Amino acid sequence: MEQDPGYFGEAFAVATRDVLHVRYTLLPYLYTLFHKAHVDGSTVIRPLLHEFITDITAQDIHRQFLWGPALLISPVLNKGMTSVNAYFPDARWYDYYTGGEITARQRYEDLSAPLEFIPLHIRGGYILPTQEHGNSTVFTRTFPMGLIVALDDIDQAYGELFWDDGDSIDTFEGGDYFLEEFSATKDSITGTIQHSGYGDISTLQWGQIGRASCRERV
């Protein structure tokens, strides 16, 4: 079977490119999740019930999933459908694409989901590290980093970034990595470096800090 998106037509190729751009943008968050899986044994992809253990409805959700604790993914799984009935557990949720807070909470919501669009939502209380996307991971690693801040009910958020050269083995065990923890309130964002053993970290630059509900460039 053909693997080249262009084989299926221009519209499909454009949709595939846009989705991959989202994935490349979120690679620092995903990379950090894999680090935590390595160190703590936590899951990278997890069902909603792993995070919302007292939510009876979440126990039956099998058509949505989370990247780590913070990114809710609600894909269309039925052919020809352009919407999805998604469940939002009891938390503050923000639209990944617009940064706007949504009103759904501990209930289902019908979401528009045409072919070129995957509904993504960020859970309040978390900070996601990002990076401007490129045409490959090699190019993406040279572009500015960013943060998406999603405040919870008490206007706080936390997150972290793990970074190394992306190729070497056992960088954590060898200390050849960078680890920074972030915290935020409605008035400030603070970063605390926990480990700085990656020699090329000085080449990274910070670009956009996106606060959900109020994206702003710094």
PDB file of N, CA and C in Angstrom, residues 155-190:
ATOM      1  N   ASP A 155      -5.814  28.934  39.177  1.00  0.00           N
ATOM      2  CA  ASP A 155      -4.906  29.752  38.368  1.00  0.00           C
ATOM      3  C   ASP A 155      -3.434  29.391  38.578  1.00  0.00           C
ATOM      4  N   GLN A 156      -3.159  28.089  38.555  1.00  0.00           N
ATOM      5  CA  GLN A 156      -1.794  27.608  38.645  1.00  0.00           C
ATOM      6  C   GLN A 156      -1.549  26.549  37.576  1.00  0.00           C
ATOM      7  N   ALA A 157      -0.279  26.380  37.209  1.00  0.00           N
ATOM      8  CA  ALA A 157       0.081  25.351  36.229  1.00  0.00           C
ATOM      9  C   ALA A 157       1.538  24.947  36.438  1.00  0.00           C
ATOM     10  N   TYR A 158       1.842  23.692  36.082  1.00  0.00           N
ATOM     11  CA  TYR A 158       3.184  23.159  36.258  1.00  0.00           C
ATOM     12  C   TYR A 158       3.562  22.310  35.043  1.00  0.00           C
ATOM     13  N   GLY A 159       4.858  22.250  34.777  1.00  0.00           N
ATOM     14  CA  GLY A 159       5.338  21.418  33.684  1.00  0.00           C
ATOM     15  C   GLY A 159       6.842  21.296  33.739  1.00  0.00           C
ATOM     16  N   GLU A 160       7.403  20.546  32.795  1.00  0.00           N
ATOM     17  CA  GLU A 160       8.847  20.403  32.745  1.00  0.00           C
ATOM     18  C   GLU A 160       9.303  20.094  31.324  1.00  0.00           C
ATOM     19  N   LEU A 161      10.585  20.306  31.100  1.00  0.00           N
ATOM     20  CA  LEU A 161      11.207  20.018  29.804  1.00  0.00           C
ATOM     21  C   LEU A 161      12.456  19.195  30.022  1.00  0.00           C
ATOM     22  N   PHE A 162      12.503  18.028  29.381  1.00  0.00           N
ATOM     23  CA  PHE A 162      13.723  17.214  29.331  1.00  0.00           C
ATOM     24  C   PHE A 162      14.284  17.326  27.923  1.00  0.00           C
ATOM     25  N   TRP A 163      15.601  17.536  27.815  1.00  0.00           N
ATOM     26  CA  TRP A 163      16.211  17.716  26.497  1.00  0.00           C
ATOM     27  C   TRP A 163      17.622  17.155  26.496  1.00  0.00           C
ATOM     28  N   ASP A 164      17.971  16.483  25.403  1.00  0.00           N
ATOM     29  CA  ASP A 164      19.339  16.032  25.188  1.00  0.00           C
ATOM     30  C   ASP A 164      19.637  16.117  23.697  1.00  0.00           C
ATOM     31  N   ASP A 165      20.667  15.405  23.221  1.00  0.00           N
ATOM     32  CA  ASP A 165      21.029  15.550  21.807  1.00  0.00           C
ATOM     33  C   ASP A 165      20.093  14.787  20.871  1.00  0.00           C
ATOM     34  N   GLY A 166      19.209  13.989  21.421  1.00  0.00           N
ATOM     35  CA  GLY A 166      18.228  13.287  20.602  1.00  0.00           C
ATOM     36  C   GLY A 166      18.727  12.028  19.928  1.00  0.00           C
ATOM     37  N   ASP A 167      19.996  11.707  20.097  1.00  0.00           N
ATOM     38  CA  ASP A 167      20.579  10.542  19.412  1.00  0.00           C
ATOM     39  C   ASP A 167      21.288   9.580  20.356  1.00  0.00           C
ATOM     40  N   SER A 168      22.018  10.118  21.308  1.00  0.00           N
ATOM     41  CA  SER A 168      22.858   9.281  22.168  1.00  0.00           C
ATOM     42  C   SER A 168      22.026   8.407  23.103  1.00  0.00           C
ATOM     43  N   ILE A 169      22.621   7.305  23.520  1.00  0.00           N
ATOM     44  CA  ILE A 169      21.976   6.358  24.436  1.00  0.00           C
ATOM     45  C   ILE A 169      22.428   6.647  25.864  1.00  0.00           C
ATOM     46  N   ASP A 170      21.505   6.468  26.820  1.00  0.00           N
ATOM     47  CA  ASP A 170      21.812   6.588  28.248  1.00  0.00           C
ATOM     48  C   ASP A 170      22.271   7.989  28.644  1.00  0.00           C
ATOM     49  N   THR A 171      21.691   9.006  28.035  1.00  0.00           N
ATOM     50  CA  THR A 171      22.073  10.374  28.408  1.00  0.00           C
ATOM     51  C   THR A 171      21.645  10.702  29.837  1.00  0.00           C
ATOM     52  N   PHE A 172      20.523  10.148  30.287  1.00  0.00           N
ATOM     53  CA  PHE A 172      20.095  10.399  31.665  1.00  0.00           C
ATOM     54  C   PHE A 172      21.073   9.776  32.653  1.00  0.00           C
ATOM     55  N   GLU A 173      21.427   8.514  32.411  1.00  0.00           N
ATOM     56  CA  GLU A 173      22.355   7.845  33.305  1.00  0.00           C
ATOM     57  C   GLU A 173      23.726   8.524  33.302  1.00  0.00           C
ATOM     58  N   GLY A 174      24.106   9.094  32.156  1.00  0.00           N
ATOM     59  CA  GLY A 174      25.392   9.762  32.062  1.00  0.00           C
ATOM     60  C   GLY A 174      25.370  11.224  32.451  1.00  0.00           C
ATOM     61  N   GLY A 175      24.193  11.745  32.734  1.00  0.00           N
ATOM     62  CA  GLY A 175      24.076  13.142  33.127  1.00  0.00           C
ATOM     63  C   GLY A 175      24.150  14.125  31.982  1.00  0.00           C
ATOM     64  N   ASP A 176      24.071  13.610  30.724  1.00  0.00           N
ATOM     65  CA  ASP A 176      24.220  14.476  29.550  1.00  0.00           C
ATOM     66  C   ASP A 176      22.851  14.977  29.070  1.00  0.00           C
ATOM     67  N   TYR A 177      22.166  15.677  29.938  1.00  0.00           N
ATOM     68  CA  TYR A 177      20.817  16.137  29.602  1.00  0.00           C
ATOM     69  C   TYR A 177      20.518  17.456  30.306  1.00  0.00           C
ATOM     70  N   PHE A 178      19.421  18.056  29.894  1.00  0.00           N
ATOM     71  CA  PHE A 178      18.938  19.306  30.485  1.00  0.00           C
ATOM     72  C   PHE A 178      17.522  19.061  31.002  1.00  0.00           C
ATOM     73  N   LEU A 179      17.246  19.532  32.216  1.00  0.00           N
ATOM     74  CA  LEU A 179      15.918  19.388  32.796  1.00  0.00           C
ATOM     75  C   LEU A 179      15.522  20.685  33.485  1.00  0.00           C
ATOM     76  N   GLU A 180      14.381  21.232  33.055  1.00  0.00           N
ATOM     77  CA  GLU A 180      13.879  22.466  33.659  1.00  0.00           C
ATOM     78  C   GLU A 180      12.420  22.283  34.061  1.00  0.00           C
ATOM     79  N   GLU A 181      12.075  22.762  35.247  1.00  0.00           N
ATOM     80  CA  GLU A 181      10.703  22.716  35.735  1.00  0.00           C
ATOM     81  C   GLU A 181      10.095  24.111  35.651  1.00  0.00           C
ATOM     82  N   PHE A 182       8.821  24.154  35.288  1.00  0.00           N
ATOM     83  CA  PHE A 182       8.116  25.415  35.123  1.00  0.00           C
ATOM     84  C   PHE A 182       6.909  25.481  36.055  1.00  0.00           C
ATOM     85  N   SER A 183       6.615  26.669  36.517  1.00  0.00           N
ATOM     86  CA  SER A 183       5.400  26.910  37.284  1.00  0.00           C
ATOM     87  C   SER A 183       4.839  28.251  36.848  1.00  0.00           C
ATOM     88  N   ALA A 184       3.525  28.383  36.936  1.00  0.00           N
ATOM     89  CA  ALA A 184       2.888  29.618  36.472  1.00  0.00           C
ATOM     90  C   ALA A 184       1.669  29.936  37.325  1.00  0.00           C
ATOM     91  N   THR A 185       1.405  31.218  37.429  1.00  0.00           N
ATOM     92  CA  THR A 185       0.160  31.730  37.986  1.00  0.00           C
ATOM     93  C   THR A 185      -0.431  32.650  36.928  1.00  0.00           C
ATOM     94  N   LYS A 186      -1.513  33.328  37.246  1.00  0.00           N
ATOM     95  CA  LYS A 186      -2.096  34.247  36.273  1.00  0.00           C
ATOM     96  C   LYS A 186      -1.232  35.472  36.042  1.00  0.00           C
ATOM     97  N   ASP A 187      -0.224  35.679  36.906  1.00  0.00           N
ATOM     98  CA  ASP A 187       0.621  36.868  36.791  1.00  0.00           C
ATOM     99  C   ASP A 187       2.057  36.591  36.380  1.00  0.00           C
ATOM    100  N   SER A 188       2.507  35.331  36.474  1.00  0.00           N
ATOM    101  CA  SER A 188       3.927  35.078  36.224  1.00  0.00           C
ATOM    102  C   SER A 188       4.179  33.646  35.772  1.00  0.00           C
ATOM    103  N   ILE A 189       5.341  33.459  35.132  1.00  0.00           N
ATOM    104  CA  ILE A 189       5.840  32.147  34.740  1.00  0.00           C
ATOM    105  C   ILE A 189       7.285  32.036  35.224  1.00  0.00           C
ATOM    106  N   THR A 190       7.614  30.947  35.903  1.00  0.00           N
ATOM    107  CA  THR A 190       8.946  30.764  36.474  1.00  0.00           C
ATOM    108  C   THR A 190       9.539  29.449  35.989  1.00  0.00           C
TER     109      THR A 190
END
